[in-house]
Short mmCIF file of C-alpha atoms and ligand atoms in Angstrom, two decimals:
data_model
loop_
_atom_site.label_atom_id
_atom_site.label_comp_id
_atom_site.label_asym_id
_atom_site.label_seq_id
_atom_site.Cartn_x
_atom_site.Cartn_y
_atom_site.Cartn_z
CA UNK P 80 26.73 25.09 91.55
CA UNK P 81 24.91 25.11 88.23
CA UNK P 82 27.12 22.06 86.81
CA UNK P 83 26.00 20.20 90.31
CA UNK P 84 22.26 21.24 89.67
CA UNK P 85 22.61 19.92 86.10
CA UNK P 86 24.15 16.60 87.47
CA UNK P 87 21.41 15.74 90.05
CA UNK P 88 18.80 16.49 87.12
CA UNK P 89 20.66 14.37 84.70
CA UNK P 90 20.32 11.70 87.69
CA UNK P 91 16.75 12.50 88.36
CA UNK P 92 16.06 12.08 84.87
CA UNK P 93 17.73 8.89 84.42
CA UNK P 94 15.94 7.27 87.58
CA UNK P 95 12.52 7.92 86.32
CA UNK P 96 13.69 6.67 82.47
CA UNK P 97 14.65 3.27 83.95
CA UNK P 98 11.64 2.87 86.08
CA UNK P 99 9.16 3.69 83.19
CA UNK P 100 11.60 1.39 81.36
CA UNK P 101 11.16 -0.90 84.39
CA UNK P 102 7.43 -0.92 84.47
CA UNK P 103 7.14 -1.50 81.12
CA UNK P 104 8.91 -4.80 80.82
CA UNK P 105 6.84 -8.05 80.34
CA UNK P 106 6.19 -10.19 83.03
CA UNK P 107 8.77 -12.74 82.98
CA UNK P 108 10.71 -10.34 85.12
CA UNK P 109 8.82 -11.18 87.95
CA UNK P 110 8.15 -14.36 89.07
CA UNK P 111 4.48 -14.22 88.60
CA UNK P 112 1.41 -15.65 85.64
CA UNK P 113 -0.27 -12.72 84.44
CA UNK P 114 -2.95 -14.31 82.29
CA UNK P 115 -4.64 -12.27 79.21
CA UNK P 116 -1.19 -9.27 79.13
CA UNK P 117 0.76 -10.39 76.63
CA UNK P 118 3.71 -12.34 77.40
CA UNK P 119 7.26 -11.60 75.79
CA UNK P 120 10.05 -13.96 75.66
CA UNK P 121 13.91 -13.06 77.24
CA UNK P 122 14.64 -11.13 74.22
CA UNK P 123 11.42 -8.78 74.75
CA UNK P 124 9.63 -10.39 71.62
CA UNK P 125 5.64 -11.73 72.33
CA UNK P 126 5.60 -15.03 72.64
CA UNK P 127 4.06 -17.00 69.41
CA UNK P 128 3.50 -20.47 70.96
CA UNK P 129 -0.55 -21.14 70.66
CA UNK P 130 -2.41 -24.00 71.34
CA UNK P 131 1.04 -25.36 72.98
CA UNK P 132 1.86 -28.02 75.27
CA UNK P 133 4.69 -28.27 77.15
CA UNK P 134 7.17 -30.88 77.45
CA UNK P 135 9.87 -31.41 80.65
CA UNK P 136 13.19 -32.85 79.65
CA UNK P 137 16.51 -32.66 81.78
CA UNK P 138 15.56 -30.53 84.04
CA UNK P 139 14.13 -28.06 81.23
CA UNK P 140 10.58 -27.44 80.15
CA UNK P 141 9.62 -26.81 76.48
CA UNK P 142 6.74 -24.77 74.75
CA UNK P 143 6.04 -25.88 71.53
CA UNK P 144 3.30 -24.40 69.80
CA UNK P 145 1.57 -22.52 66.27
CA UNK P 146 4.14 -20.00 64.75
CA UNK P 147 1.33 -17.69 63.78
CA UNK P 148 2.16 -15.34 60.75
CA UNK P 149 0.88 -11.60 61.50
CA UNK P 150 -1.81 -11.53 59.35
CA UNK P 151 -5.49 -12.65 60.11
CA UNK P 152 -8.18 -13.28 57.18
CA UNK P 153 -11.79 -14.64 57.19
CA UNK P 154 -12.52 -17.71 54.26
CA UNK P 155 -15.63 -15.88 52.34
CA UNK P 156 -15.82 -18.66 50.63
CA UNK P 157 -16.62 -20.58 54.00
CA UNK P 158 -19.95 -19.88 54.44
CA UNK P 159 -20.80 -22.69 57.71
CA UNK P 160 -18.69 -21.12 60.13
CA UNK P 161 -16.16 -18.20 60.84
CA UNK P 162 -13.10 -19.54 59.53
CA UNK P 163 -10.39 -16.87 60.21
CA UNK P 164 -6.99 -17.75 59.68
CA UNK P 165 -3.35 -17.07 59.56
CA UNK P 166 -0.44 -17.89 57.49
CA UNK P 167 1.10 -20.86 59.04
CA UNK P 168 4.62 -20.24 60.71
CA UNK P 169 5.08 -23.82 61.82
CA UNK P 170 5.97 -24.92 65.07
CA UNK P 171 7.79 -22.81 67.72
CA UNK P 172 9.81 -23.66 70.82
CA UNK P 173 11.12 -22.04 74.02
CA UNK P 174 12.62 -22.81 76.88
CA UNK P 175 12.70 -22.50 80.76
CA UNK P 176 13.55 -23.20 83.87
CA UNK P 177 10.97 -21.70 85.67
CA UNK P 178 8.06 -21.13 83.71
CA UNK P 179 8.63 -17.96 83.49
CA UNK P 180 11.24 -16.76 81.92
CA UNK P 181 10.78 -18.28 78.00
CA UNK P 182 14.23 -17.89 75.54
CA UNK P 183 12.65 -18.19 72.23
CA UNK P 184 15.02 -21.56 70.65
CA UNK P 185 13.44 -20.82 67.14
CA UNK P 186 10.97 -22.29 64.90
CA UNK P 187 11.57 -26.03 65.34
CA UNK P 188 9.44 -27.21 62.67
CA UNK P 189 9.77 -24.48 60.07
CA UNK P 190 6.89 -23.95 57.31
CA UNK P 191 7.47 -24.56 53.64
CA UNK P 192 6.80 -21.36 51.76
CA UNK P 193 8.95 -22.68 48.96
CA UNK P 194 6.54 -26.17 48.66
CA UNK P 195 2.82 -25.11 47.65
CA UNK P 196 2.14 -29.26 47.48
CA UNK P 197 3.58 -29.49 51.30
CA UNK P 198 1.47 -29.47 54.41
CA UNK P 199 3.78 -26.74 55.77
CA UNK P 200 2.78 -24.18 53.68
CA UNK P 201 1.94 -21.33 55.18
CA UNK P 202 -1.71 -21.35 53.28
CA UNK P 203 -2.22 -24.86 55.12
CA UNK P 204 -3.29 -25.11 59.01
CA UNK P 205 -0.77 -26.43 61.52
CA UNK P 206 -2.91 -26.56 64.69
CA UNK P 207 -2.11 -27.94 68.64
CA UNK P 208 1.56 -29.33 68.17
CA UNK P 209 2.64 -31.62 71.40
CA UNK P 210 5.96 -33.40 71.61
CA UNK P 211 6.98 -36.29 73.74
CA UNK P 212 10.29 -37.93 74.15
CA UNK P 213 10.60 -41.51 73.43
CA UNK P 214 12.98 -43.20 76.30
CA UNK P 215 13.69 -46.39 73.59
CA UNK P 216 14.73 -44.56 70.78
CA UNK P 217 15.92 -41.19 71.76
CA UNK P 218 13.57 -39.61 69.73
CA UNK P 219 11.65 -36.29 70.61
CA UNK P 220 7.97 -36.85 68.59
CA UNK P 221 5.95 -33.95 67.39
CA UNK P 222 2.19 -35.00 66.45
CA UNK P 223 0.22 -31.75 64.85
CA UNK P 224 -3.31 -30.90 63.69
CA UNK P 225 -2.58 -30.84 59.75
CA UNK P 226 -5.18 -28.85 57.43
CA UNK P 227 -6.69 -27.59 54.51
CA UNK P 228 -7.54 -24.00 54.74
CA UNK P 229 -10.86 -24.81 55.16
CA UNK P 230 -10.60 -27.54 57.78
CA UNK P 231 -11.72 -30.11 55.66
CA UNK P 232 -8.98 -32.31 55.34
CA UNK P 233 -8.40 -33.44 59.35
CA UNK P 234 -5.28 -35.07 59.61
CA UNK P 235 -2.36 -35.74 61.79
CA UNK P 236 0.74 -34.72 61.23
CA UNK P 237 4.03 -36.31 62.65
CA UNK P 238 7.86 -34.88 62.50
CA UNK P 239 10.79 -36.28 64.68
CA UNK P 240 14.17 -34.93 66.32
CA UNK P 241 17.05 -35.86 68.05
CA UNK P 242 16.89 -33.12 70.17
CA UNK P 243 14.25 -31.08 71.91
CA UNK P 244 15.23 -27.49 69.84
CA UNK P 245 15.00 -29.66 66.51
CA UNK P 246 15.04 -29.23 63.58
CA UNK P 247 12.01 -31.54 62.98
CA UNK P 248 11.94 -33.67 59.98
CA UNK P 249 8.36 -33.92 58.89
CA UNK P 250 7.17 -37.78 58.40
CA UNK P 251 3.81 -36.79 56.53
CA UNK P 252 0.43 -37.04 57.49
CA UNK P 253 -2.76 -39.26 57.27
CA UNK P 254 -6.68 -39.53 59.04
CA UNK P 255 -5.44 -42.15 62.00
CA UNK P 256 -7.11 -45.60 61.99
CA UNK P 257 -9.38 -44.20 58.83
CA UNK P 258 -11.28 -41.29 60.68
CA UNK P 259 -10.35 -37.81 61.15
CA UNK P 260 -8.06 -36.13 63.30
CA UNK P 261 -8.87 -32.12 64.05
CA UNK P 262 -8.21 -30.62 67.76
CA UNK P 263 -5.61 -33.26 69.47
CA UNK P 264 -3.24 -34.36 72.15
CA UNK P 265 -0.41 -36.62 73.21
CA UNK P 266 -0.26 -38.20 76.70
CA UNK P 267 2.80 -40.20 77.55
CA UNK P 268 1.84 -42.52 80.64
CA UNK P 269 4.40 -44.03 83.48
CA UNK P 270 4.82 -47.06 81.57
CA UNK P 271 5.98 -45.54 78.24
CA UNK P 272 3.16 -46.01 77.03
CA UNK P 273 1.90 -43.10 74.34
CA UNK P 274 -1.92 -42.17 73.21
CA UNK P 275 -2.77 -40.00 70.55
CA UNK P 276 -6.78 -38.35 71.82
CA UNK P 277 -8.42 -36.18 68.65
CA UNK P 278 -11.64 -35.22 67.92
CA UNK P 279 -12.86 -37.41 64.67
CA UNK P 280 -16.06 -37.89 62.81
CA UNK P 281 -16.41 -34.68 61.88
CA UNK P 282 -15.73 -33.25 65.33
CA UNK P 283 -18.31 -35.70 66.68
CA UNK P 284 -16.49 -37.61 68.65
CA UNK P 285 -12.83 -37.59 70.51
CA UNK P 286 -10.64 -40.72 69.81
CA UNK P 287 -7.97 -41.82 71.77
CA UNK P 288 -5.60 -44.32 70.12
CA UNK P 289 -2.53 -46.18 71.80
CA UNK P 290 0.69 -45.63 69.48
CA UNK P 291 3.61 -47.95 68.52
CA UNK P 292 6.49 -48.32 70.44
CA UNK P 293 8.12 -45.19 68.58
CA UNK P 294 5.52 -43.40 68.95
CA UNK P 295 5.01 -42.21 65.12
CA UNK P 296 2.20 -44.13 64.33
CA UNK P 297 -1.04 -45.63 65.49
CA UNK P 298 -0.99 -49.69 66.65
CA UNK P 299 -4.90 -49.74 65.54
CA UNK P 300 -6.01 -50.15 68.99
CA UNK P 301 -8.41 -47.35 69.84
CA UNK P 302 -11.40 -46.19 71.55
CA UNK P 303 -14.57 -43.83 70.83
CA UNK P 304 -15.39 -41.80 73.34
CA UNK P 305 -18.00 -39.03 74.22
CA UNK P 306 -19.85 -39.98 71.06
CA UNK P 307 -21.79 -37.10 69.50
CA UNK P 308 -21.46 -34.95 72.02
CA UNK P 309 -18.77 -32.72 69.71
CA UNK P 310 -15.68 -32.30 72.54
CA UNK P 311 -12.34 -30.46 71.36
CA UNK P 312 -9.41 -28.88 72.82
CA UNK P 313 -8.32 -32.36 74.89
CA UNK P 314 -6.13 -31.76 77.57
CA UNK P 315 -5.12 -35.37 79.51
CA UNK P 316 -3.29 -35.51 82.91
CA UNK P 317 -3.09 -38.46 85.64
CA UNK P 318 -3.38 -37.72 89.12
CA UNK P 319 -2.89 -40.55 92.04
CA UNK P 320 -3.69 -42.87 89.15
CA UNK P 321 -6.21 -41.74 87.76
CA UNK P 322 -6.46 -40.43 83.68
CA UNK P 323 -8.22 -36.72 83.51
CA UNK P 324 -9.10 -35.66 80.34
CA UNK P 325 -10.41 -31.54 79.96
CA UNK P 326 -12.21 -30.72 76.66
CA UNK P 327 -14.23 -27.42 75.18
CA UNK P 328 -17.21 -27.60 72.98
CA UNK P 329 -17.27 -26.80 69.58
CA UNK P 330 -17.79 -22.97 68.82
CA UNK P 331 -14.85 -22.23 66.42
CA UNK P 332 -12.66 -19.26 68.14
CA UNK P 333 -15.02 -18.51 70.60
CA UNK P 334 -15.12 -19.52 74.24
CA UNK P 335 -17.58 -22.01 75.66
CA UNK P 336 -17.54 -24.45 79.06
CA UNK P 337 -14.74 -26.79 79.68
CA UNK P 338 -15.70 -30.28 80.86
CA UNK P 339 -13.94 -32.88 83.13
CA UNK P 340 -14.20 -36.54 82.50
CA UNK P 341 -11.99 -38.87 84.31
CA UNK P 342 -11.01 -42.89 83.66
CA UNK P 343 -9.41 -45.70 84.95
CA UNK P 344 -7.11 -46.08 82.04
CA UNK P 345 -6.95 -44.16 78.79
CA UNK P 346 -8.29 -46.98 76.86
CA UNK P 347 -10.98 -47.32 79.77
CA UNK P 348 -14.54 -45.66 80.14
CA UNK P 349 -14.69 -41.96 80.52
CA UNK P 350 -16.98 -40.80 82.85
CA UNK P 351 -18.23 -36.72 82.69
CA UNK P 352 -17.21 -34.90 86.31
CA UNK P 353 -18.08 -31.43 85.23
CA UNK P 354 -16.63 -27.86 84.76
CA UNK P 355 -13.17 -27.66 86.49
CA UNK P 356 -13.35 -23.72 86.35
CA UNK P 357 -14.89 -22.26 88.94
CA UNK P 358 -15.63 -18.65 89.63
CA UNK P 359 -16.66 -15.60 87.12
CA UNK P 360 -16.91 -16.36 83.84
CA UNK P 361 -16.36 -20.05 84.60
CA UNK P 362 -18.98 -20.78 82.06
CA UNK P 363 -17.27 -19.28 78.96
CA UNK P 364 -13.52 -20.41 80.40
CA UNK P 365 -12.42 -17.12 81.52
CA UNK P 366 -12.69 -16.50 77.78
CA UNK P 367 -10.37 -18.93 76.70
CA UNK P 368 -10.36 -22.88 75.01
CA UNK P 369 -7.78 -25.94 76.94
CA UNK P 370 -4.74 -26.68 75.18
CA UNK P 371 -2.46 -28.51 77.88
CA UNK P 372 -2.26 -29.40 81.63
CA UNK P 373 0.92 -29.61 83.19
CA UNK P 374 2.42 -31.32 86.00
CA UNK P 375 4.43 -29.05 88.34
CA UNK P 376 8.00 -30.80 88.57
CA UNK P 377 8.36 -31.00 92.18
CA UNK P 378 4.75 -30.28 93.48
CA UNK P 379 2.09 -32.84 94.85
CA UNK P 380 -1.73 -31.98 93.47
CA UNK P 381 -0.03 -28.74 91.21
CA UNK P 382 -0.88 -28.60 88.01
CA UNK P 383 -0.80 -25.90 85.47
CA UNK P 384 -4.00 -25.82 83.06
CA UNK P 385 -3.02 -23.69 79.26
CA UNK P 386 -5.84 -21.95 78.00
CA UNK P 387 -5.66 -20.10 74.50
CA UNK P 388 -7.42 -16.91 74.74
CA UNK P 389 -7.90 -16.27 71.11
CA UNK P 390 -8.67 -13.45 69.13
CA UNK P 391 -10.32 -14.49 66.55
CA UNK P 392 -9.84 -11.56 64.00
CA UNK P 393 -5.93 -10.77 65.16
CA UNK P 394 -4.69 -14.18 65.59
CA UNK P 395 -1.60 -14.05 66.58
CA UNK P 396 -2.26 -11.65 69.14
CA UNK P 397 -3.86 -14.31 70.86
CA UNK P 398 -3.35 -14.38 74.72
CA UNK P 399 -2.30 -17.37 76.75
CA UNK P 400 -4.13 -17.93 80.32
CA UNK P 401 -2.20 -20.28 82.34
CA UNK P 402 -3.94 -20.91 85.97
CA UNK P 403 -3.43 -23.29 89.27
CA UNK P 404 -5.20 -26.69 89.19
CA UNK P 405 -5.61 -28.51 92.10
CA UNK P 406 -8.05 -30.94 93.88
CA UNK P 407 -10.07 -30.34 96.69
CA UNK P 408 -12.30 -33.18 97.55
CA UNK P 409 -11.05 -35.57 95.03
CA UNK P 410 -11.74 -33.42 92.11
CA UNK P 411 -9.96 -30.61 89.92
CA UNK P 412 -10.48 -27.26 90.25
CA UNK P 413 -9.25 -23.89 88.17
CA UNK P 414 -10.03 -20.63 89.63
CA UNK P 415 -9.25 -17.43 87.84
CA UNK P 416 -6.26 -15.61 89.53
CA UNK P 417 -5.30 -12.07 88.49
CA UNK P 418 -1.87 -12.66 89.37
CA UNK P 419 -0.25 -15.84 90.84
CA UNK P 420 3.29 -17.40 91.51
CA UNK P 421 4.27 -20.77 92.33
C1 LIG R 238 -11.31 -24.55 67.64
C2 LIG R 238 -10.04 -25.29 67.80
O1 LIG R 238 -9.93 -25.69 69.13
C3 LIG R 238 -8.87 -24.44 67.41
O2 LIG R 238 -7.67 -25.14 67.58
C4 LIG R 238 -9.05 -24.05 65.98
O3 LIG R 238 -9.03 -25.18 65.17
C5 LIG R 238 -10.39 -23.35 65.82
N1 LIG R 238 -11.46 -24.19 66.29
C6 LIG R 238 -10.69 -22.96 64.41
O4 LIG R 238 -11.91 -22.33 64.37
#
């Protein structure tokens, strides 16, 4: 009787360990976007992809994004702005089939602590990665926000692969056609066609420039676009043929309004639509700064749109708030969603 007793608390016991085990697990265990809780990766570990974009290749999509190192510092010797940093990891990738479930495939573009002279140092900045694939020559290209500590140098960085989970090799970095190159994105349009879009002229104003057939460098061919009125954070996505492009002011780490402008080709005029967010705290972005918009394989007028949540002072416990886009009456629209699955 006593050895039975013992048994069914033994069993008792073990049911209520599992389900506070249970409860405790991240996310990706469901199938639902939780944005702001952190998110941890199939081996349990928080996902350390910022600023990411996300890349669909044979029927898989990849995160790549800043390898933040763990500790967060403040430049006193920056006096303009707030410039609080981390150690630069490089660039990270994982992988999924659903968006939901991410298995970390490493550090794909690995900083250099053994090169002081290197861009990949880990006392350099290695900001917004995106990577495209390049149908002619079987390339996967990385282009990267290279930096100084201080953010003066603004330039673009460029590594290739032969395969989505690297390793990269690093090609080196330069200010594109002249000017400088801070916040950035790639877009790869239908035609094969590739654009590089960064904010320049001292954050001024956002460039976009068509790139050469292998995509690893500029052809020269550019335009200037929303000049002086300081947009970063570009996010680019075409819907029923039309180019969208989201940006954020500039207020360093902290949250401000996203904008909308949308073209008739990327090298075309951009014309100013508005906030996309709607909703509470639609004015600050739900406390968060665009990095990416992604088009749901499989989904008319479904797009995801990335938002960093940063933490300015803790880095790399930066949160990632990923919501629904879609159009209603010809125009995109993010609403905050506690919870939300596809
Ligand atoms: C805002 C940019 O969007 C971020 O990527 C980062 O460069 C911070 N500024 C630095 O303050």
């Amino acid at each position: 009787m006593e050895m039975k007793k013992l048994t069914y608390y033994s069993i008792a016991i073990g049911i209520l360990a599992f389900c506070t085990y249970a409860c405790k697990q991240p996310q990706q265990n469901s199938a639902e976007i939780i944005s702001g809780i952190v998110w941890n990766d199939t081996e349990g570990n928080p996902i350390n992809a910022h600023g990411g974009g996300i890349m669909f290749h044979n029927d898989t999509y990849y995160w790549y994004g800043e390898f933040k190192g763990d500790s967060t510092y403040r430049l006193d010797w920056v006096t303009t702005w707030e410039c609080w940093r981390a150690e630069a990891g490089g660039v990270s990738c994982y992988s999924s089939k659903d968006l939901v479930n991410w298995t970390f495939e490493g550090v794909v573009l690995p900083s250099t602590p053994e090169d002081e002279t290197s861009d990949l140092h880990p006392s350099q900045v290695i900001e917004r990665p995106k990577v495209i694939y390049n149908d002619k020559t079987k390339k996967f290209v990385m282009w990267m926000h290279i930096e100084s500590p201080d953010y003066e140098k603004a330039h673009a960085g460029v590594a290739i692969s032969d395969s989505p989970t690297g390793k990269f090799t690093y090609l080196g970095s330069f200010k594109p056609n002249g000017e400088d190159s801070r916040d950035q994105t790639l877009f790869k349009d239908d035609d094969g066609r590739a654009y590089h879009i960064y904010s320049s002229e001292w954050n001024k104003t956002l460039y976009i420039g068509l790139l050469n057939d292998e995509y690893t460098q500029h052809t020269g061919v550019y335009t200037r676009n929303f000049i002086n009125l300081s947009r970063e954070a570009p996010a680019v996505f075409k819907h029923e043929g039309k180019y969208y492009l989201i940006s954020s002011g500039c207020t360093g780490w902290d949250p401000n309004v996203a904008e909308c402008a949308v073209a008739d080709s990327m090298l075309g005029e951009w014309r100013v639509i508005g906030n996309p967010c709607i909703g509470s705290d639609a004015d600050n972005t739900y406390h968060a700064q665009s990095t990416f918009v992604l088009p749901v394989e499989g989904k008319q007028n479904f797009y995801i749109a990335m938002f960093d949540r940063w933490n300015k002072t803790n880095l790399i416990d930066s949160r990632y708030v990923w919501l629904p886009l879609t159009f209603k009456e010809g125009k995109p629209v993010v609403e905050w969603k506690d919870k939300w699955a596809f």
